[in-house]
Amino acid sequence: MREKVGIGIDVGSTTTKGVVINSAGQILASSIRPTGASANDAAKAVLDEIEEAHGEATEQPVVSTGYGRKLISIADREVTEITCHSLGVHHIFPDVQLVIDVGGQDSKAIRVGSEGRPTDFELNDKCSAGTGRFLEVMARVLDVPIEGLGPLALQSQNPCSISSTCTVFAESEVISQISSGESPEDIAAGIHQSMAGKIASMSKRVGIAAPVVATGGVALNQAFVEYLGKSLGEDISVPQEAQFTGALGAALLSIQ
């Protein structure tokens, strides 16, 4: 008898993620690739990859989430990313109270209620400050690869103050600090501290309550997680599946 599985696809602005799970909610296969110009093409490619990795095609309904959830033809149902991230994280951390998801182009703070359902949320999708895009711009200014920005910041003993909350003005501020002879380590730390403070302010509008879990690609940046924890006054947990919690939540709904 063929095992029942669930399929979730999270179509983000920067990347598209997909997972296949079994009835216990364990991830059997996953895939991530750039969304690019066509969300539909990216979603189809991800579905092909997870079905190939799983070893067989499935007939289970596909649930989509993310900003591009309505743009793909392979989905049988679409659900908001707020609900899917909340359910996905709750599945991994059943006691979670607050989810902070930081992606390439947006960030969100979600209060999680019983059974993993969201009770309140704040979303920043209008300004690149407080998103992965902010770090990409600052890494370019410092002439370091994006994956090297966090480790560079962790070497700092005296973070610079970055007061601008706008990416454009913050970029000018960083250039000014480079000209003033500030070390790349301290500037990088100041960048993370500034971004963490902005996201902490957004999170406080829904109420800070532990346990707090960070997800999204930026959650893989240890420096950001450390400064976010300091800004919130709470320890931050990061799941191993940090980039897949939205797809996981969609897959959980698929298998119900």
mmCIF file of C-alpha atoms in Angstrom:
data_model
loop_
_atom_site.group_PDB
_atom_site.id
_atom_site.type_symbol
_atom_site.label_atom_id
_atom_site.label_comp_id
_atom_site.label_asym_id
_atom_site.label_seq_id
_atom_site.Cartn_x
_atom_site.Cartn_y
_atom_site.Cartn_z
ATOM 1 C CA MET A 1 0.000 0.000 0.000
ATOM 2 C CA ARG A 2 1.394 3.370 -1.035
ATOM 3 C CA GLU A 3 2.304 5.646 1.890
ATOM 4 C CA LYS A 4 0.179 8.769 2.236
ATOM 5 C CA VAL A 5 2.245 11.915 1.835
ATOM 6 C CA GLY A 6 1.738 15.678 1.890
ATOM 7 C CA ILE A 7 3.186 18.194 -0.548
ATOM 8 C CA GLY A 8 3.762 21.885 0.174
ATOM 9 C CA ILE A 9 5.333 24.529 -2.039
ATOM 10 C CA ASP A 10 6.341 27.962 -0.740
ATOM 11 C CA VAL A 11 6.754 30.457 -3.583
ATOM 12 C CA GLY A 12 8.809 33.282 -2.107
ATOM 13 C CA SER A 13 9.968 36.458 -3.812
ATOM 14 C CA THR A 14 13.581 35.228 -3.883
ATOM 15 C CA THR A 15 13.383 31.427 -3.659
ATOM 16 C CA THR A 16 10.806 28.686 -4.123
ATOM 17 C CA LYS A 17 10.860 25.795 -1.655
ATOM 18 C CA GLY A 18 9.056 22.468 -1.670
ATOM 19 C CA VAL A 19 8.767 19.477 0.661
ATOM 20 C CA VAL A 20 7.197 16.026 0.695
ATOM 21 C CA ILE A 21 6.260 14.757 4.166
ATOM 22 C CA ASN A 22 4.915 11.475 5.503
ATOM 23 C CA SER A 23 1.892 11.080 7.768
ATOM 24 C CA ALA A 24 4.104 11.737 10.820
ATOM 25 C CA GLY A 25 5.111 15.104 9.387
ATOM 26 C CA GLN A 26 8.689 14.042 8.670
ATOM 27 C CA ILE A 27 10.284 15.636 5.618
ATOM 28 C CA LEU A 28 11.055 12.894 3.075
ATOM 29 C CA ALA A 29 12.411 15.171 0.344
ATOM 30 C CA SER A 30 12.973 18.886 -0.157
ATOM 31 C CA SER A 31 14.104 21.280 -2.847
ATOM 32 C CA ILE A 32 14.924 24.978 -3.099
ATOM 33 C CA ARG A 33 15.711 27.081 -6.161
ATOM 34 C CA PRO A 34 15.562 30.749 -7.202
ATOM 35 C CA THR A 35 12.046 31.894 -8.099
ATOM 36 C CA GLY A 36 13.319 33.954 -10.998
ATOM 37 C CA ALA A 37 10.993 35.556 -13.528
ATOM 38 C CA SER A 38 8.388 32.762 -13.512
ATOM 39 C CA ALA A 39 6.933 31.525 -10.219
ATOM 40 C CA ASN A 40 5.069 28.833 -12.141
ATOM 41 C CA ASP A 41 8.224 27.444 -13.753
ATOM 42 C CA ALA A 42 10.077 27.489 -10.430
ATOM 43 C CA ALA A 43 7.218 25.673 -8.672
ATOM 44 C CA LYS A 44 7.029 22.995 -11.392
ATOM 45 C CA ALA A 45 10.788 22.436 -11.205
ATOM 46 C CA VAL A 46 10.668 22.134 -7.416
ATOM 47 C CA LEU A 47 7.769 19.655 -7.610
ATOM 48 C CA ASP A 48 9.677 17.552 -10.139
ATOM 49 C CA GLU A 49 12.768 17.571 -7.926
ATOM 50 C CA ILE A 50 11.011 16.551 -4.714
ATOM 51 C CA GLU A 51 9.041 13.804 -6.479
ATOM 52 C CA GLU A 52 12.267 12.497 -8.041
ATOM 53 C CA ALA A 53 14.046 12.650 -4.673
ATOM 54 C CA HIS A 54 11.091 10.922 -3.016
ATOM 55 C CA GLY A 55 11.313 8.212 -5.643
ATOM 56 C CA GLU A 56 7.811 8.367 -7.075
ATOM 57 C CA ALA A 57 5.195 10.749 -8.349
ATOM 58 C CA THR A 58 2.322 11.365 -5.956
ATOM 59 C CA GLU A 59 -1.356 12.037 -6.437
ATOM 60 C CA GLN A 60 -1.674 13.992 -3.217
ATOM 61 C CA PRO A 61 -3.069 17.544 -3.552
ATOM 62 C CA VAL A 62 -0.434 20.274 -3.660
ATOM 63 C CA VAL A 63 -0.875 23.194 -1.248
ATOM 64 C CA SER A 64 0.928 26.407 -2.158
ATOM 65 C CA THR A 65 1.876 29.358 0.014
ATOM 66 C CA GLY A 66 4.073 32.454 -0.205
ATOM 67 C CA TYR A 67 3.674 35.638 -2.201
ATOM 68 C CA GLY A 68 3.435 33.702 -5.474
ATOM 69 C CA ARG A 69 1.009 31.076 -4.218
ATOM 70 C CA LYS A 70 -1.751 32.229 -6.575
ATOM 71 C CA LEU A 71 0.547 32.309 -9.604
ATOM 72 C CA ILE A 72 1.210 28.587 -9.970
ATOM 73 C CA SER A 73 -0.941 26.148 -11.932
ATOM 74 C CA ILE A 74 0.054 22.951 -10.094
ATOM 75 C CA ALA A 75 -1.522 23.940 -6.765
ATOM 76 C CA ASP A 76 -4.860 22.439 -5.734
ATOM 77 C CA ARG A 77 -5.207 24.882 -2.843
ATOM 78 C CA GLU A 78 -3.450 28.041 -1.671
ATOM 79 C CA VAL A 79 -3.002 29.187 1.931
ATOM 80 C CA THR A 80 -1.403 32.360 3.310
ATOM 81 C CA GLU A 81 2.227 32.265 4.376
ATOM 82 C CA ILE A 82 1.252 33.545 7.835
ATOM 83 C CA THR A 83 -0.796 30.390 8.483
ATOM 84 C CA CYS A 84 1.728 28.027 6.890
ATOM 85 C CA HIS A 85 4.780 29.420 8.724
ATOM 86 C CA SER A 86 2.862 29.280 11.995
ATOM 87 C CA LEU A 87 1.808 25.651 11.457
ATOM 88 C CA GLY A 88 5.226 24.577 10.180
ATOM 89 C CA VAL A 89 7.149 26.025 13.115
ATOM 90 C CA HIS A 90 4.597 24.750 15.636
ATOM 91 C CA HIS A 91 5.089 21.252 14.226
ATOM 92 C CA ILE A 92 8.827 21.477 15.034
ATOM 93 C CA PHE A 93 8.517 23.541 18.258
ATOM 94 C CA PRO A 94 5.089 22.762 19.786
ATOM 95 C CA ASP A 95 5.549 25.416 22.521
ATOM 96 C CA VAL A 96 6.463 28.286 20.173
ATOM 97 C CA GLN A 97 4.804 31.619 20.981
ATOM 98 C CA LEU A 98 6.446 33.955 18.457
ATOM 99 C CA VAL A 99 7.763 33.258 14.954
ATOM 100 C CA ILE A 100 10.023 35.797 13.234
ATOM 101 C CA ASP A 101 10.503 35.017 9.559
ATOM 102 C CA VAL A 102 13.002 37.064 7.553
ATOM 103 C CA GLY A 103 13.197 36.418 3.849
ATOM 104 C CA GLY A 104 14.851 38.084 0.907
ATOM 105 C CA GLN A 105 12.209 40.756 0.368
ATOM 106 C CA ASP A 106 9.994 40.797 3.470
ATOM 107 C CA SER A 107 9.896 40.029 7.165
ATOM 108 C CA LYS A 108 7.073 39.034 9.460
ATOM 109 C CA ALA A 109 6.367 38.504 13.159
ATOM 110 C CA ILE A 110 3.643 35.974 14.001
ATOM 111 C CA ARG A 111 2.108 35.217 17.399
ATOM 112 C CA VAL A 112 1.207 31.544 17.518
ATOM 113 C CA GLY A 113 -1.806 30.228 19.395
ATOM 114 C CA SER A 114 -3.081 26.799 20.236
ATOM 115 C CA GLU A 115 -2.668 24.081 17.632
ATOM 116 C CA GLY A 116 -0.241 26.292 15.738
ATOM 117 C CA ARG A 117 -2.763 28.755 14.389
ATOM 118 C CA PRO A 118 -1.698 32.437 14.123
ATOM 119 C CA THR A 119 -3.404 34.887 16.472
ATOM 120 C CA ASP A 120 -1.723 38.128 15.345
ATOM 121 C CA PHE A 121 0.999 39.241 12.977
ATOM 122 C CA GLU A 122 2.970 42.187 11.601
ATOM 123 C CA LEU A 123 4.380 42.233 8.087
ATOM 124 C CA ASN A 124 7.068 44.376 6.475
ATOM 125 C CA ASP A 125 6.867 44.029 2.705
ATOM 126 C CA LYS A 126 7.136 47.693 1.716
ATOM 127 C CA CYS A 127 10.699 48.512 2.772
ATOM 128 C CA SER A 128 13.844 46.474 2.091
ATOM 129 C CA ALA A 129 15.364 47.477 5.445
ATOM 130 C CA GLY A 130 14.764 44.546 7.765
ATOM 131 C CA THR A 131 15.002 41.978 4.957
ATOM 132 C CA GLY A 132 17.673 39.873 3.336
ATOM 133 C CA ARG A 133 17.930 42.487 0.604
ATOM 134 C CA PHE A 134 19.295 44.958 3.177
ATOM 135 C CA LEU A 135 22.167 42.592 4.012
ATOM 136 C CA GLU A 136 22.873 41.944 0.314
ATOM 137 C CA VAL A 137 23.247 45.678 -0.352
ATOM 138 C CA MET A 138 25.494 46.182 2.669
ATOM 139 C CA ALA A 139 27.673 43.161 1.790
ATOM 140 C CA ARG A 140 28.216 44.658 -1.648
ATOM 141 C CA VAL A 141 29.261 47.983 -0.142
ATOM 142 C CA LEU A 142 31.742 46.204 2.151
ATOM 143 C CA ASP A 143 32.927 44.077 -0.796
ATOM 144 C CA VAL A 144 32.359 40.767 0.992
ATOM 145 C CA PRO A 145 30.238 37.801 -0.174
ATOM 146 C CA ILE A 146 26.819 37.708 1.485
ATOM 147 C CA GLU A 147 27.685 34.434 3.228
ATOM 148 C CA GLY A 148 30.745 36.135 4.745
ATOM 149 C CA LEU A 149 28.923 39.139 6.241
ATOM 150 C CA GLY A 150 27.668 37.344 9.361
ATOM 151 C CA PRO A 151 31.019 35.731 10.268
ATOM 152 C CA LEU A 152 32.693 39.126 9.748
ATOM 153 C CA ALA A 153 30.244 40.766 12.172
ATOM 154 C CA LEU A 154 30.899 38.118 14.811
ATOM 155 C CA GLN A 155 34.565 39.246 14.970
ATOM 156 C CA SER A 156 33.570 42.736 16.167
ATOM 157 C CA GLN A 157 34.124 43.947 19.724
ATOM 158 C CA ASN A 158 32.659 47.418 19.171
ATOM 159 C CA PRO A 159 29.800 47.591 16.635
ATOM 160 C CA CYS A 160 29.368 50.860 14.767
ATOM 161 C CA SER A 161 26.111 52.747 15.140
ATOM 162 C CA ILE A 162 23.962 52.626 11.994
ATOM 163 C CA SER A 163 21.112 55.038 12.671
ATOM 164 C CA SER A 164 19.372 55.088 9.281
ATOM 165 C CA THR A 165 16.360 52.789 8.961
ATOM 166 C CA CYS A 166 16.223 53.196 5.170
ATOM 167 C CA THR A 167 18.430 50.967 3.001
ATOM 168 C CA VAL A 168 19.458 53.849 0.738
ATOM 169 C CA PHE A 169 20.442 56.147 3.616
ATOM 170 C CA ALA A 170 22.074 53.282 5.536
ATOM 171 C CA GLU A 171 24.198 52.517 2.458
ATOM 172 C CA SER A 172 25.432 56.121 2.443
ATOM 173 C CA GLU A 173 26.104 55.900 6.183
ATOM 174 C CA VAL A 174 28.172 52.735 5.735
ATOM 175 C CA ILE A 175 30.198 54.338 2.946
ATOM 176 C CA SER A 176 30.857 57.309 5.244
ATOM 177 C CA GLN A 177 32.059 55.001 8.017
ATOM 178 C CA ILE A 178 34.382 53.178 5.635
ATOM 179 C CA SER A 179 35.851 56.563 4.680
ATOM 180 C CA SER A 180 36.269 57.397 8.370
ATOM 181 C CA GLY A 181 38.426 54.307 8.886
ATOM 182 C CA GLU A 182 35.999 52.170 10.862
ATOM 183 C CA SER A 183 36.879 48.469 10.644
ATOM 184 C CA PRO A 184 34.832 46.197 8.360
ATOM 185 C CA GLU A 185 34.108 43.972 11.370
ATOM 186 C CA ASP A 186 32.576 46.817 13.395
ATOM 187 C CA ILE A 187 30.607 48.122 10.414
ATOM 188 C CA ALA A 188 29.265 44.638 9.658
ATOM 189 C CA ALA A 189 28.236 44.249 13.299
ATOM 190 C CA GLY A 190 26.515 47.631 13.219
ATOM 191 C CA ILE A 191 24.583 46.579 10.118
ATOM 192 C CA HIS A 192 23.285 43.443 11.857
ATOM 193 C CA GLN A 193 22.523 45.364 15.046
ATOM 194 C CA SER A 194 20.531 47.961 13.111
ATOM 195 C CA MET A 195 18.539 45.346 11.192
ATOM 196 C CA ALA A 196 17.846 43.312 14.329
ATOM 197 C CA GLY A 197 16.597 46.436 16.101
ATOM 198 C CA LYS A 198 14.170 47.214 13.291
ATOM 199 C CA ILE A 199 12.741 43.688 13.315
ATOM 200 C CA ALA A 200 12.554 43.667 17.120
ATOM 201 C CA SER A 201 10.476 46.874 16.990
ATOM 202 C CA MET A 202 8.094 45.235 14.503
ATOM 203 C CA SER A 203 7.879 42.110 16.668
ATOM 204 C CA LYS A 204 7.044 44.087 19.797
ATOM 205 C CA ARG A 205 3.852 45.291 18.133
ATOM 206 C CA VAL A 206 2.457 41.742 18.350
ATOM 207 C CA GLY A 207 3.920 41.133 21.813
ATOM 208 C CA ILE A 208 7.138 39.366 22.735
ATOM 209 C CA ALA A 209 6.622 35.941 24.275
ATOM 210 C CA ALA A 210 9.029 33.006 24.540
ATOM 211 C CA PRO A 211 9.838 30.587 23.047
ATOM 212 C CA VAL A 212 10.854 32.655 20.020
ATOM 213 C CA VAL A 213 11.796 30.914 16.752
ATOM 214 C CA ALA A 214 13.484 32.576 13.765
ATOM 215 C CA THR A 215 12.988 31.204 10.239
ATOM 216 C CA GLY A 216 13.767 32.172 6.659
ATOM 217 C CA GLY A 217 17.098 32.390 4.910
ATOM 218 C CA VAL A 218 18.339 35.221 7.141
ATOM 219 C CA ALA A 219 17.849 33.005 10.216
ATOM 220 C CA LEU A 220 20.862 31.020 8.977
ATOM 221 C CA ASN A 221 22.993 34.118 9.675
ATOM 222 C CA GLN A 222 24.316 33.594 13.220
ATOM 223 C CA ALA A 223 25.233 37.245 13.724
ATOM 224 C CA PHE A 224 21.684 38.363 12.915
ATOM 225 C CA VAL A 225 20.213 35.795 15.315
ATOM 226 C CA GLU A 226 22.558 36.905 18.111
ATOM 227 C CA TYR A 227 21.725 40.602 17.707
ATOM 228 C CA LEU A 228 18.008 39.829 17.390
ATOM 229 C CA GLY A 229 18.172 37.920 20.664
ATOM 230 C CA LYS A 230 19.868 40.880 22.351
ATOM 231 C CA SER A 231 17.267 43.304 20.954
ATOM 232 C CA LEU A 232 14.378 41.144 22.185
ATOM 233 C CA GLY A 233 15.978 40.036 25.438
ATOM 234 C CA GLU A 234 15.156 36.442 24.564
ATOM 235 C CA ASP A 235 16.987 33.358 23.338
ATOM 236 C CA ILE A 236 16.200 32.588 19.703
ATOM 237 C CA SER A 237 15.797 29.061 18.359
ATOM 238 C CA VAL A 238 16.445 28.296 14.703
ATOM 239 C CA PRO A 239 15.121 25.058 13.191
ATOM 240 C CA GLN A 240 17.325 22.990 10.922
ATOM 241 C CA GLU A 241 14.577 23.438 8.328
ATOM 242 C CA ALA A 242 14.659 27.263 8.679
ATOM 243 C CA GLN A 243 14.005 27.871 4.979
ATOM 244 C CA PHE A 244 11.305 25.203 4.670
ATOM 245 C CA THR A 245 8.854 25.929 7.494
ATOM 246 C CA GLY A 246 6.360 27.635 5.168
ATOM 247 C CA ALA A 247 6.413 24.677 2.768
ATOM 248 C CA LEU A 248 6.185 22.320 5.743
ATOM 249 C CA GLY A 249 3.050 24.067 6.995
ATOM 250 C CA ALA A 250 1.526 23.822 3.521
ATOM 251 C CA ALA A 251 2.398 20.113 3.361
ATOM 252 C CA LEU A 252 0.752 19.521 6.748
ATOM 253 C CA LEU A 253 -2.451 21.023 5.356
ATOM 254 C CA SER A 254 -2.060 18.896 2.213
ATOM 255 C CA ILE A 255 -2.017 15.654 4.170
ATOM 256 C CA GLN A 256 -5.012 16.454 6.378
#
